[in-house]
């Protein structure tokens, strides 16, 4: 899927108009009871073209007793959105918090099947009405481990997240499926743990379409906030700012603007949601963390956000229906030619050549394959590798594999097929057995 940044000057006068001009949405979290507050609803409908339930679609709200579903709050929000031209984010199918008591008391296979049933039932109920679902929320630990958070969900087996994504895709194939978390506001151990999971999911065809960055922020913004969004986008997922709120005070307007600019500068950043509308609607109590005063007046942070939306480049948004779930790359697109491997001074005459380097251990190996374009360059390439008997490919990145044993054919993916004369790109695969003696052959198109 390709999205391009386009340069369009504009001067929208509301958040939603400015975001829409740039191919994006601007949303707010809505607490159900606020829909009967007319001052609140006036701002919500004037400024926001996306909504998310602050609590009404969570597990404790939607399945208070096992197998008895309550969609009252969620349906009310969806109806409001449909009547007012707003898209809906779904939040959240599985989360270690806000579970109903009955689920908190379950474990093992009983909990696993209750979890999957919950995902299936709720995603089926809202089928066709949700732009993006937070399928799994906050599954990684804070701190330096980069590991999964311990929870009753995690203790059902490490594959619970991918199982949830597959169940959600089966139930509502039209919704984008997101992983959502906080303290991921830069390149750190936690965001890297999530990055590695997403890369692994893409390599194995687990249906994930987007990553949400909650962005509950304090008094400063990490210098690599945008770079972090971009590295996820480079894995071929959309990114979204999903729960933005910022500590009030001197730096608030700058931080809102910085977050908005970062999103605008990343072509796969498709929308921003603030976690509430007015300061007094916020879960953050007296932090004054949002864009509107309790009176409804716009704050300086509103103006800086609007200006950043208007100044940013636009995108052509991808279709709402996610693409097929074919396995994608497990590593970010390589820069071609690789900065560490200068092109040979004399490119091979035509076609392309490939060479392999191996990292082996008893029972397995990782192969890195370097593809070098000949003098005519390539529009695409295929590399064939004959594996020794007993070996098989288990995982491929930056190429698409056909077959897993015997002669395996690796084709370029969309971002690394076109190479100039002498340019180099790399892909890799992991295998079981021995990879010794493989001789790749390259064909260019
Ligand atoms: O509705 C009951 C009410 O009947 C009862 O009298 C009252 C007594 O405590 O509780 C009310 O429920 C509260 C609910 O918000 C609605 O106001 C819950 O106690 C309270 O825990 C709940 O807090 C929500 C919190 O998630 C739960 O952890 C916040 O509103 C909500 O903003 C917050 O949102 C989370 C995101 O889902 C995930 N990311 C972090 C974000 C902020 O914590």
CSV table of N, CA and C in Angstrom, one decimal, residues 238-303:
chain,number,residue,atom,x,y,z
A,238,UNK,N,-0.2,1.3,9.4
A,238,UNK,CA,-0.6,2.7,9.7
A,238,UNK,C,-0.2,3.0,11.1
A,239,UNK,N,0.0,4.2,11.5
A,239,UNK,CA,0.2,4.6,12.8
A,239,UNK,C,-0.8,5.7,13.2
A,240,UNK,N,-1.2,5.7,14.4
A,240,UNK,CA,-2.3,6.7,14.8
A,240,UNK,C,-1.9,7.2,16.2
A,241,UNK,N,-2.2,8.5,16.5
A,241,UNK,CA,-2.0,9.0,17.8
A,241,UNK,C,-3.4,8.8,18.5
A,242,UNK,N,-3.5,8.0,19.5
A,242,UNK,CA,-4.8,7.5,19.9
A,242,UNK,C,-5.4,8.1,21.2
A,243,UNK,N,-4.6,8.6,22.1
A,243,UNK,CA,-5.1,9.1,23.4
A,243,UNK,C,-4.4,10.3,23.8
A,244,UNK,N,-4.2,11.2,22.9
A,244,UNK,CA,-3.3,12.4,23.2
A,244,UNK,C,-3.9,13.3,24.3
A,245,UNK,N,-3.1,13.5,25.3
A,245,UNK,CA,-3.3,14.6,26.3
A,245,UNK,C,-2.0,15.0,26.8
A,246,UNK,N,-1.8,16.3,27.2
A,246,UNK,CA,-0.5,16.8,27.6
A,246,UNK,C,-0.7,17.7,28.8
A,247,UNK,N,0.3,17.5,29.8
A,247,UNK,CA,0.2,18.3,31.0
A,247,UNK,C,0.1,19.8,30.7
A,248,UNK,N,-0.9,20.5,31.3
A,248,UNK,CA,-1.1,21.9,31.1
A,248,UNK,C,0.1,22.7,31.6
A,249,UNK,N,0.2,23.9,31.1
A,249,UNK,CA,1.3,24.8,31.5
A,249,UNK,C,2.0,25.3,30.3
A,250,UNK,N,3.2,25.9,30.5
A,250,UNK,CA,3.9,26.7,29.5
A,250,UNK,C,4.2,25.9,28.2
A,251,UNK,N,4.5,24.6,28.3
A,251,UNK,CA,5.0,24.0,27.1
A,251,UNK,C,3.9,23.2,26.4
A,252,UNK,N,2.6,23.3,26.9
A,252,UNK,CA,1.6,22.4,26.4
A,252,UNK,C,1.3,22.7,24.9
A,253,UNK,N,1.2,24.0,24.5
A,253,UNK,CA,0.9,24.3,23.1
A,253,UNK,C,2.0,23.8,22.2
A,254,UNK,N,3.3,23.9,22.6
A,254,UNK,CA,4.4,23.4,21.8
A,254,UNK,C,4.4,21.9,21.6
A,255,UNK,N,4.0,21.2,22.7
A,255,UNK,CA,4.0,19.8,22.6
A,255,UNK,C,2.9,19.3,21.7
A,256,UNK,N,1.7,19.9,21.9
A,256,UNK,CA,0.6,19.5,21.0
A,256,UNK,C,1.0,19.7,19.5
A,257,UNK,N,1.7,20.9,19.3
A,257,UNK,CA,2.1,21.2,17.9
A,257,UNK,C,3.1,20.2,17.4
A,258,UNK,N,4.1,19.8,18.3
A,258,UNK,CA,5.1,18.9,18.0
A,258,UNK,C,4.6,17.5,17.6
A,259,UNK,N,3.6,17.1,18.4
A,259,UNK,CA,3.0,15.8,18.1
A,259,UNK,C,2.2,15.8,16.7
A,260,UNK,N,1.5,16.9,16.5
A,260,UNK,CA,0.8,17.0,15.3
A,260,UNK,C,1.7,17.1,14.1
A,261,UNK,N,2.8,17.9,14.2
A,261,UNK,CA,3.7,18.0,13.1
A,261,UNK,C,4.3,16.6,12.8
A,262,UNK,N,4.7,15.9,13.9
A,262,UNK,CA,5.3,14.5,13.7
A,262,UNK,C,4.3,13.6,12.9
A,263,UNK,N,3.0,13.7,13.3
A,263,UNK,CA,2.1,12.8,12.6
A,263,UNK,C,2.0,13.3,11.1
A,264,UNK,N,1.9,14.6,10.9
A,264,UNK,CA,1.8,15.1,9.5
A,264,UNK,C,3.0,14.7,8.6
A,265,UNK,N,4.1,14.6,9.3
A,265,UNK,CA,5.3,14.3,8.5
A,265,UNK,C,5.5,12.8,8.2
A,266,UNK,N,4.6,12.0,8.8
A,266,UNK,CA,4.7,10.5,8.5
A,266,UNK,C,3.5,10.2,7.7
A,267,UNK,N,3.7,9.7,6.5
A,267,UNK,CA,2.6,9.5,5.5
A,267,UNK,C,1.7,8.4,6.0
A,268,UNK,N,2.1,7.5,6.8
A,268,UNK,CA,1.3,6.5,7.3
A,268,UNK,C,0.6,6.9,8.6
A,269,UNK,N,0.8,8.1,9.1
A,269,UNK,CA,0.1,8.5,10.3
A,269,UNK,C,-1.3,9.1,9.9
A,270,UNK,N,-2.3,8.3,10.2
A,270,UNK,CA,-3.6,8.6,9.5
A,270,UNK,C,-4.6,9.4,10.4
A,271,UNK,N,-4.3,9.6,11.7
A,271,UNK,CA,-5.2,10.4,12.5
A,271,UNK,C,-4.7,10.6,13.9
A,272,UNK,N,-5.3,11.6,14.5
A,272,UNK,CA,-5.0,11.9,15.9
A,272,UNK,C,-6.3,12.0,16.7
A,273,UNK,N,-6.2,11.4,17.9
A,273,UNK,CA,-7.4,11.4,18.8
A,273,UNK,C,-6.9,12.0,20.1
A,274,UNK,N,-7.7,13.0,20.7
A,274,UNK,CA,-7.4,13.5,22.0
A,274,UNK,C,-8.3,12.7,23.0
A,275,UNK,N,-7.8,12.5,24.2
A,275,UNK,CA,-8.5,11.6,25.1
A,275,UNK,C,-9.5,12.5,26.0
A,276,UNK,N,-10.5,13.0,25.2
A,276,UNK,CA,-11.5,13.8,25.8
A,276,UNK,C,-11.6,15.1,25.0
A,277,UNK,N,-12.5,16.0,25.4
A,277,UNK,CA,-12.7,17.2,24.7
A,277,UNK,C,-12.2,18.4,25.5
A,278,UNK,N,-12.9,18.7,26.6
A,278,UNK,CA,-12.5,19.9,27.5
A,278,UNK,C,-11.7,19.4,28.7
A,279,UNK,N,-11.0,20.3,29.2
A,279,UNK,CA,-10.1,20.0,30.4
A,279,UNK,C,-10.9,19.2,31.5
A,280,UNK,N,-12.1,19.6,31.7
A,280,UNK,CA,-12.9,19.0,32.8
A,280,UNK,C,-13.5,17.7,32.4
A,281,UNK,N,-13.3,17.3,31.1
A,281,UNK,CA,-13.8,15.9,30.7
A,281,UNK,C,-12.7,14.9,30.9
A,282,UNK,N,-11.5,15.3,31.2
A,282,UNK,CA,-10.3,14.5,31.2
A,282,UNK,C,-10.1,13.6,32.4
A,283,UNK,N,-9.7,12.4,32.2
A,283,UNK,CA,-9.3,11.5,33.3
A,283,UNK,C,-8.1,12.0,34.1
A,284,UNK,N,-7.4,13.0,33.5
A,284,UNK,CA,-6.3,13.5,34.2
A,284,UNK,C,-6.6,14.6,35.2
A,285,UNK,N,-7.8,14.7,35.7
A,285,UNK,CA,-8.1,15.6,36.8
A,285,UNK,C,-7.8,17.0,36.5
A,286,UNK,N,-6.9,17.5,37.4
A,286,UNK,CA,-6.5,19.0,37.3
A,286,UNK,C,-5.3,19.3,36.4
A,287,UNK,N,-5.0,18.4,35.5
A,287,UNK,CA,-3.8,18.6,34.6
A,287,UNK,C,-4.1,19.6,33.5
A,288,UNK,N,-5.4,19.9,33.3
A,288,UNK,CA,-5.8,20.8,32.2
A,288,UNK,C,-5.1,20.3,30.9
A,289,UNK,N,-5.4,19.0,30.6
A,289,UNK,CA,-4.5,18.4,29.6
A,289,UNK,C,-5.1,18.4,28.1
A,290,UNK,N,-6.2,19.0,27.9
A,290,UNK,CA,-6.9,18.9,26.6
A,290,UNK,C,-6.9,20.3,25.9
A,291,UNK,N,-7.6,20.4,24.8
A,291,UNK,CA,-7.5,21.5,23.9
A,291,UNK,C,-8.6,22.6,24.1
A,292,UNK,N,-9.6,22.3,25.0
A,292,UNK,CA,-10.6,23.3,25.3
A,292,UNK,C,-10.8,23.5,26.8
A,293,UNK,N,-11.0,24.7,27.2
A,293,UNK,CA,-11.3,25.0,28.6
A,293,UNK,C,-12.6,24.4,28.9
A,294,UNK,N,-12.9,24.3,30.2
A,294,UNK,CA,-14.2,23.8,30.6
A,294,UNK,C,-15.4,24.7,30.1
A,295,UNK,N,-15.1,25.9,29.9
A,295,UNK,CA,-16.1,26.9,29.4
A,295,UNK,C,-16.3,26.6,27.9
A,296,UNK,N,-15.5,25.8,27.3
A,296,UNK,CA,-15.6,25.6,25.8
A,296,UNK,C,-14.7,26.5,25.0
A,297,UNK,N,-14.0,27.4,25.7
A,297,UNK,CA,-13.1,28.3,24.9
A,297,UNK,C,-11.9,27.5,24.4
A,298,UNK,N,-11.4,27.9,23.2
A,298,UNK,CA,-10.2,27.2,22.7
A,298,UNK,C,-9.0,27.7,23.4
A,299,UNK,N,-8.1,26.7,23.7
A,299,UNK,CA,-6.8,27.1,24.4
A,299,UNK,C,-5.7,27.4,23.4
A,300,UNK,N,-4.6,27.9,23.9
A,300,UNK,CA,-3.4,28.1,23.0
A,300,UNK,C,-3.0,26.8,22.3
A,301,UNK,N,-3.2,25.7,23.0
A,301,UNK,CA,-2.8,24.4,22.4
A,301,UNK,C,-3.8,24.0,21.2
A,302,UNK,N,-5.0,24.5,21.3
A,302,UNK,CA,-5.9,24.3,20.1
A,302,UNK,C,-5.3,25.0,18.9
A,303,UNK,N,-4.9,26.3,19.1
A,303,UNK,CA,-4.5,27.1,18.0
A,303,UNK,C,-3.2,26.5,17.4
